[in-house]
Amino acid sequence: MDYIIQQVINAIQLGSIYGLIALGYSLVYGVLSMMNFAHGDLFMLGAFFCLLLEKIIPLPLWLALLLTMLVIGCLGALLERLAYRPIRHAPKVSAIITSLGCGLILENITLAMSPYPRHMPTLFQNSIFHFHGITISSLQIIVIGISLLLMILLDVMIRCTTLGMVIRALAWNRLMVSLLGIPANRIISFTFALGAALGAAAGLLYALTYPVVSSSMGIAIGWKAFIAAVIGGIGNMRGALLGAFILGSTEVMSITMLPSTYRDLIAYSLLLIILIFKPYGILGEPPTQKI
Amino acid sequence: MSKQQKQIVYFLFFSILLLVGCRSSNQSIKIGLNTELTGEAPAVGASCVKAATLFVNKMNQDGGVDVGGKKKPIELIIADNGSKADEAVVVAQRLITQNEVVAIVGPNISSCAVPASEISENMGCLMISPWSTNIHTTTKNDGAFKKYVFRACFTELVEIPLLAQFAMSHLHLAKAAVLYDMSSESPNSAAHQFQESFLKAGGKIVAMETYTSQDRDFSAQLTKIQASHPDILFIPAYYNDVPLIAEQARNLGITAQFLGYNSWSTPEIIQLDSHHYLDHAYFSNHFSTESDSPLVKKFIQSYQSTYGTAPDDIAALTYDTMGLIVESIIKAGSLNRTAIANMMANIEDFTGVTGTYKFHQGNHDPFKNVIVLTIENEKFVYVTTLQPE
Amino acid sequence: MIRLLDEFRCHFAMLRKHTIGLTRIFHTDHLRRSGSQMDTALISKSSSGSMDSYSRRQTSSLALPHQPSRPPRHDQYEISGLTSFYLVVLGGCSSFVIPELCSNYITCILITLAINAILCVSLNLINGYMGEFSVGHAAFMAIGAYGSAIITVKILPLIPFSLSSFLTFPLMVVAGGLLAALVGIPLALLSFKTRGDYLAIITLAFLMIVKSALENISYVGGPRGFLGIPPLTTLPWVYFWAVVTFWIMRHFIHSKWGRSIIAIREDEIAAEAMGVSTRSAKMMTFVISSFFAGIAGGLFAHQIQFINPSSFDILRSTNILVMVYLGGVASLSGSLVGAGVFTILYQILQPLGVWRMVTMPLLLVLLMIFRPRGIMGYQEWSCFKLKE
């Protein structure tokens, strides 16, 4: 029983980190219907930026988190301005390839700057609680807490504020929104920044939990989070969260029940099976095709 | 000029660039370094380059190598294989045919060393891998040794059984769990070798868990391991994963003794492990910096003064590899590739910084001792030397 | 090798210009053909163009830019089928001579170039001509490589009598290709249901599954890799396979299927409404594309002599994508150009070290912004066109 509860905690922790990254994917897809494959690398940059910040001046966690989100958010907006805006009206394939290329550029520049994995300093005293054979650390609680807080904030923002309404409207019909006098370009930049900031926050939390930071950390987890977003129905915020927790628990479950070598095989097969039966994800809707 | 013709002109231009780009002079002894400067193990390649450069500078300051009565300087040609098998093959081919090297040092990672060794064997150019422990690097499919391929380190077949015995007889721990990186070649075979030898030594394997490289979360696997209550946790993994595994294991309440093998031996591992979760963990290695031998002391001193860090095992093995090559060149008295390889196969007592080398009875894997180290006070501390039978 | 061929072709074309006045005849032929292509472009424009301004969904379809309906070019000289045949034979002869004259390194680069060209043209069929986006091409390559390697290493020694590798090698490579084609069928079935982004994800998941499965099968060495593959891939063989691939592709693209997939790219619903059997065309495309990727994999395995699952990762797929979009979408000559420029640039940029890994994607991004069609997008050298 303890064993199972422990594994459930593991699954929640994994799922909440996947969720934060998956939200970034979904946010950008919702507005631009474009897959931003550079997102995993923005996540990595978030971790690196925080590391750099802590090397220069040791800041408390909340300040470091805010600063990292701000700077990487700006970087995300810059990326959108330089690389994605010129091709916005080009076919979508160009957008996918550009984002793949941007991701590789960011990753390899970081690699050239810092070829070795770095150690992430701890930002607060971590204490470990044991009850009845279950172990949970204060770090885990903080990570899960911050992730959930950010997710709820985003959901509230999208649903209840004017800005959120504009973003939703933009996702619905970009041309119409522009006709109504709303600066669509600015909103799109903002959405990108928001997505990047979420990714950066996830990167920071991830680096705190697993304190080795390297330039390739964005790839594997980025793809996993992307899959989470797709399972839930890409473009759908709640779907992204659902997908993240499904993926997290499937991975933990497959390790628990089967030899752990089958984990990736099962995770990707799950994706394939879900896409066979629900071709647009669990909560996604098929795009209406007009003739 | 039409567009199409322009394209053809560009094409020709590129191909001429390619042909012109690879010319080099013929005055010195050229040794190629086929190593992993980018990709999954950049630290390996960096150490390798540092040690080789140190050696070459030292030899050239002394006036070069005596080849048949004539002193010639060494020229080191460094090439990056990106830790990829196909790149390693292309690089090996380029070093042999374009740069016309007399010998190749590297690759270090087995997944690159095995295919590159095929090229060296087919084209008849000496290749010594400082660090590759896979048996297929030096042997053909039928078990015979490749004529031109050697290695400077011991294999997992030597190292891991000794480590398993060490765990049983010195540490008196008999219940082991293994958590290994299944997608990397060397950790994978080390894990299976350990399973086999540990069972043979009378121990018990209670859990075999895996992960894939790039993973950071091991909590699910470790929770499973904890449920089996092991005395030893053997972690064959590349150095950047080990501190994470150790930390997560301790946080989950696993108190088992950590055990590792030669992949741990970079000083980077200590920097990554700032909370000392790895203290008192044992691992087997090629080389210890605490040796009393003047040769080792001199090597460590010059390495430290040049680069500011202590050498790791790859640096030491690369240094020995270069020494072995130069020894064979001097003995052969010519720069003939086959003559050098023949001389190499007859080396009986070459003393390098990692011990004494002996390639006896046509064996291309050196006969060497295994050293056990532990981590204490942010340093590798010598524990014991294990001798193969 | 093939560059050499183009040089010769250029010479021939010049000669023809000055001596024989045949160009006119070919020219009218060309006009007629491009005229019909313009028609299709117009039809698809009128069906989707007016919708663009109203519907975001429509712009989000994965369709490539409409083929520019430019007037036929007057500076193109065509060579007859017979001349191309001679050139191919000439190329074949030089593929025997080059390994003797040049260093192994040059030969090795040329072999890599030819394998890359096969991969590139097979991916171009899905990504360029059909307008879908596949990122899982490395998976087909892996299946072909492992399939042919298993036959060479594990099955052939079981046959009591020995066969010369001259006979068995093409069979092994074809077997690897067939295996890859077989695996391509389920992917084609999935493509009936989904399109665009989701299909891209499916191919990605497929790649991960294949890689993960290979890591779990100890029969093929698992993550340790497959050892002991004999070095059977030689320059004449890859040349042969490259010629076969390009020849079949050329015919495929000008066949009923080829025209169908171009119609699918322009507008799938309109194509279906016009009576194009989209399902069989898609099936055919996936099977052929994965077959040739498998062939390339088999050649690759017998060149490197060692394969492991991590050599068929997402990075390899990305490299093939770079070649396709560098060379030019929906163009056979573009595939050749892309593979050539990529392979050679990759070697030239070697001294840059890590920064080489930055220049390649940077090139790709700049290309996407300034010339999204690639160098040769939608254009064709005349030797890759089919005479009517």
Short mmCIF file of N, CA, C and O in Angstrom, two decimals, chain A residues 18 21-22 25 35-41 43 96 99-101 103-104 107 216-231 234 247 251 264 267-268 271, chain B residues 214, chain C residues 133 135-136 197 200-205 207-208 211 313-315 317-318 321:
data_model
loop_
_atom_site.label_atom_id
_atom_site.label_comp_id
_atom_site.label_asym_id
_atom_site.label_seq_id
_atom_site.Cartn_x
_atom_site.Cartn_y
_atom_site.Cartn_z
N TYR A 18 5.30 17.84 -16.45
CA TYR A 18 4.88 17.69 -17.85
C TYR A 18 3.80 18.70 -18.17
O TYR A 18 3.77 19.31 -19.24
N ILE A 21 4.90 22.31 -18.95
CA ILE A 21 5.49 22.48 -20.29
C ILE A 21 4.41 22.31 -21.35
O ILE A 21 4.35 23.06 -22.32
N ALA A 22 3.55 21.32 -21.15
CA ALA A 22 2.50 21.06 -22.14
C ALA A 22 1.60 22.27 -22.32
O ALA A 22 1.13 22.55 -23.42
N TYR A 25 3.00 24.56 -24.91
CA TYR A 25 2.75 24.07 -26.27
C TYR A 25 1.32 24.40 -26.71
O TYR A 25 1.07 24.89 -27.80
N MET A 35 3.02 24.46 -34.09
CA MET A 35 3.73 23.70 -33.07
C MET A 35 5.07 24.32 -32.82
O MET A 35 5.92 24.37 -33.70
N ASN A 36 5.28 24.78 -31.62
CA ASN A 36 6.54 25.44 -31.30
C ASN A 36 7.50 24.41 -30.70
O ASN A 36 7.55 24.21 -29.50
N PHE A 37 8.28 23.77 -31.57
CA PHE A 37 9.18 22.72 -31.08
C PHE A 37 10.37 23.31 -30.33
O PHE A 37 11.13 22.58 -29.73
N ALA A 38 10.53 24.64 -30.39
CA ALA A 38 11.63 25.24 -29.64
C ALA A 38 11.27 25.38 -28.17
O ALA A 38 12.09 25.82 -27.37
N HIS A 39 10.04 24.99 -27.83
CA HIS A 39 9.59 25.17 -26.45
C HIS A 39 10.45 24.40 -25.45
O HIS A 39 10.77 24.91 -24.38
N GLY A 40 10.81 23.17 -25.80
CA GLY A 40 11.65 22.36 -24.91
C GLY A 40 12.98 23.06 -24.63
O GLY A 40 13.54 22.93 -23.55
N ASP A 41 13.45 23.82 -25.59
CA ASP A 41 14.73 24.49 -25.40
C ASP A 41 14.58 25.77 -24.59
O ASP A 41 15.50 26.17 -23.88
N PHE A 43 12.55 25.87 -22.19
CA PHE A 43 12.51 25.22 -20.88
C PHE A 43 13.94 25.05 -20.34
O PHE A 43 14.25 25.40 -19.21
N ILE A 96 6.72 24.65 -38.79
CA ILE A 96 7.21 23.50 -38.01
C ILE A 96 8.71 23.39 -38.14
O ILE A 96 9.44 23.24 -37.16
N SER A 99 10.59 26.10 -36.32
CA SER A 99 10.66 25.93 -34.87
C SER A 99 11.63 24.81 -34.51
O SER A 99 12.38 24.92 -33.54
N LEU A 100 11.65 23.76 -35.32
CA LEU A 100 12.65 22.69 -35.08
C LEU A 100 14.05 23.27 -35.16
O LEU A 100 14.91 23.02 -34.32
N GLY A 101 14.27 24.09 -36.20
CA GLY A 101 15.58 24.70 -36.40
C GLY A 101 15.95 25.63 -35.25
O GLY A 101 17.05 25.57 -34.73
N GLY A 103 14.90 25.52 -32.23
CA GLY A 103 15.20 24.68 -31.06
C GLY A 103 16.63 24.18 -31.11
O GLY A 103 17.38 24.29 -30.13
N LEU A 104 17.03 23.67 -32.28
CA LEU A 104 18.40 23.15 -32.41
C LEU A 104 19.43 24.25 -32.22
O LEU A 104 20.47 24.04 -31.61
N GLU A 107 19.68 25.10 -28.53
CA GLU A 107 20.32 24.00 -27.81
C GLU A 107 21.83 23.99 -28.06
O GLU A 107 22.63 23.88 -27.13
N SER A 216 21.17 19.45 -23.16
CA SER A 216 20.29 18.51 -23.85
C SER A 216 19.06 18.15 -23.03
O SER A 216 18.27 17.32 -23.45
N MET A 217 18.88 18.78 -21.86
CA MET A 217 17.77 18.39 -21.01
C MET A 217 16.41 18.74 -21.61
O MET A 217 15.40 18.15 -21.24
N GLY A 218 16.40 19.69 -22.54
CA GLY A 218 15.13 20.12 -23.09
C GLY A 218 14.52 19.12 -24.07
O GLY A 218 13.32 19.09 -24.24
N ILE A 219 15.37 18.32 -24.72
CA ILE A 219 14.87 17.49 -25.82
C ILE A 219 13.90 16.43 -25.32
O ILE A 219 12.73 16.42 -25.68
N ALA A 220 14.41 15.55 -24.45
CA ALA A 220 13.63 14.39 -24.05
C ALA A 220 12.34 14.83 -23.37
O ALA A 220 11.24 14.41 -23.77
N ILE A 221 12.47 15.73 -22.40
CA ILE A 221 11.28 16.13 -21.64
C ILE A 221 10.36 16.97 -22.51
O ILE A 221 9.14 16.88 -22.41
N GLY A 222 10.95 17.74 -23.43
CA GLY A 222 10.14 18.54 -24.34
C GLY A 222 9.24 17.66 -25.20
O GLY A 222 8.05 17.93 -25.34
N TRP A 223 9.79 16.60 -25.74
CA TRP A 223 8.99 15.69 -26.56
C TRP A 223 7.90 15.03 -25.74
O TRP A 223 6.77 14.87 -26.19
N LYS A 224 8.27 14.63 -24.52
CA LYS A 224 7.28 13.97 -23.66
C LYS A 224 6.11 14.91 -23.37
O LYS A 224 4.95 14.53 -23.47
N ALA A 225 6.45 16.16 -23.03
CA ALA A 225 5.40 17.12 -22.71
C ALA A 225 4.55 17.40 -23.93
O ALA A 225 3.33 17.55 -23.85
N PHE A 226 5.20 17.42 -25.07
CA PHE A 226 4.49 17.63 -26.32
C PHE A 226 3.47 16.52 -26.53
O PHE A 226 2.31 16.76 -26.90
N ILE A 227 3.91 15.29 -26.25
CA ILE A 227 3.01 14.16 -26.39
C ILE A 227 1.85 14.29 -25.42
O ILE A 227 0.68 14.03 -25.76
N ALA A 228 2.15 14.78 -24.21
CA ALA A 228 1.08 15.00 -23.23
C ALA A 228 0.05 15.97 -23.80
O ALA A 228 -1.16 15.73 -23.72
N ALA A 229 0.54 17.06 -24.39
CA ALA A 229 -0.36 18.06 -24.97
C ALA A 229 -1.21 17.45 -26.07
O ALA A 229 -2.41 17.74 -26.19
N VAL A 230 -0.61 16.56 -26.86
CA VAL A 230 -1.34 15.97 -27.97
C VAL A 230 -2.38 14.97 -27.47
O VAL A 230 -3.51 14.92 -27.97
N ILE A 231 -2.02 14.20 -26.45
CA ILE A 231 -2.97 13.23 -25.92
C ILE A 231 -4.22 13.95 -25.45
O ILE A 231 -5.35 13.53 -25.70
N ILE A 234 -4.31 19.02 -28.55
CA ILE A 234 -3.44 20.20 -28.54
C ILE A 234 -4.27 21.46 -28.84
O ILE A 234 -5.20 21.44 -29.63
N LEU A 247 -0.05 10.80 -18.98
CA LEU A 247 1.29 10.33 -19.38
C LEU A 247 2.14 10.01 -18.16
O LEU A 247 2.78 8.97 -18.08
N GLU A 251 3.59 6.29 -17.31
CA GLU A 251 5.02 5.98 -17.22
C GLU A 251 5.33 5.32 -15.89
O GLU A 251 6.02 4.30 -15.83
N ASP A 264 9.24 3.65 -22.38
CA ASP A 264 9.03 4.53 -23.53
C ASP A 264 8.13 3.87 -24.57
O ASP A 264 7.29 4.52 -25.18
N ALA A 267 4.65 4.34 -23.34
CA ALA A 267 4.20 5.73 -23.40
C ALA A 267 3.83 6.12 -24.83
O ALA A 267 2.78 6.72 -25.08
N TYR A 268 4.68 5.74 -25.79
CA TYR A 268 4.42 6.14 -27.18
C TYR A 268 3.30 5.32 -27.80
O TYR A 268 2.55 5.83 -28.63
N LEU A 271 0.09 6.89 -26.87
CA LEU A 271 -0.20 8.03 -27.74
C LEU A 271 -0.82 7.56 -29.05
O LEU A 271 -1.83 8.08 -29.51
N GLN B 214 19.16 10.78 -20.79
CA GLN B 214 18.38 12.02 -20.74
C GLN B 214 17.30 11.97 -19.67
O GLN B 214 16.65 12.97 -19.42
N PHE C 133 3.47 15.90 -43.47
CA PHE C 133 4.72 16.19 -42.76
C PHE C 133 5.11 14.98 -41.93
O PHE C 133 4.50 14.68 -40.93
N VAL C 135 7.99 13.07 -39.74
CA VAL C 135 9.28 13.22 -39.07
C VAL C 135 9.82 11.86 -38.65
O VAL C 135 10.79 11.77 -37.93
N GLY C 136 9.17 10.79 -39.12
CA GLY C 136 9.57 9.47 -38.65
C GLY C 136 10.36 8.68 -39.66
O GLY C 136 10.41 7.46 -39.62
N ASP C 197 -0.84 18.21 -38.65
CA ASP C 197 -0.05 18.15 -37.42
C ASP C 197 -0.15 16.80 -36.75
O ASP C 197 0.83 16.26 -36.26
N ALA C 200 1.89 14.25 -38.29
CA ALA C 200 3.30 14.47 -37.95
C ALA C 200 3.62 13.84 -36.61
O ALA C 200 4.64 13.19 -36.42
N ILE C 201 2.68 14.00 -35.67
CA ILE C 201 2.91 13.44 -34.34
C ILE C 201 2.90 11.92 -34.39
O ILE C 201 3.67 11.25 -33.72
N ILE C 202 2.00 11.38 -35.20
CA ILE C 202 1.93 9.92 -35.30
C ILE C 202 3.26 9.38 -35.82
O ILE C 202 3.80 8.40 -35.31
N THR C 203 3.81 10.05 -36.84
CA THR C 203 5.08 9.55 -37.38
C THR C 203 6.19 9.67 -36.32
O THR C 203 7.05 8.80 -36.22
N LEU C 204 6.11 10.72 -35.53
CA LEU C 204 7.10 10.89 -34.46
C LEU C 204 6.99 9.76 -33.44
O LEU C 204 7.98 9.12 -33.07
N ALA C 205 5.74 9.49 -33.02
CA ALA C 205 5.52 8.42 -32.05
C ALA C 205 6.00 7.09 -32.63
O ALA C 205 6.60 6.27 -31.93
N LEU C 207 8.39 6.64 -34.77
CA LEU C 207 9.85 6.60 -34.70
C LEU C 207 10.31 6.18 -33.30
O LEU C 207 11.18 5.32 -33.13
N MET C 208 9.69 6.79 -32.30
CA MET C 208 10.08 6.48 -30.91
C MET C 208 9.79 5.02 -30.59
O MET C 208 10.56 4.36 -29.89
N LYS C 211 12.39 2.77 -32.23
CA LYS C 211 13.67 2.87 -31.54
C LYS C 211 13.62 2.14 -30.20
O LYS C 211 14.51 1.36 -29.86
N ASP C 313 17.81 8.25 -34.51
CA ASP C 313 16.99 9.05 -33.61
C ASP C 313 16.37 10.22 -34.36
O ASP C 313 16.48 10.33 -35.58
N ILE C 314 15.75 11.09 -33.59
CA ILE C 314 15.05 12.22 -34.19
C ILE C 314 16.02 13.13 -34.94
O ILE C 314 15.66 13.76 -35.92
N LEU C 315 17.28 13.14 -34.50
CA LEU C 315 18.27 13.99 -35.15
C LEU C 315 18.50 13.55 -36.60
O LEU C 315 18.70 14.38 -37.49
N SER C 317 16.28 12.07 -38.50
CA SER C 317 15.09 12.54 -39.23
C SER C 317 15.22 14.01 -39.56
O SER C 317 14.91 14.44 -40.67
N THR C 318 15.70 14.78 -38.57
CA THR C 318 15.85 16.21 -38.80
C THR C 318 16.84 16.46 -39.92
O THR C 318 16.62 17.33 -40.76
N LEU C 321 15.16 15.96 -43.12
CA LEU C 321 14.27 17.10 -43.38
C LEU C 321 15.06 18.30 -43.90
O LEU C 321 14.64 18.96 -44.84
#
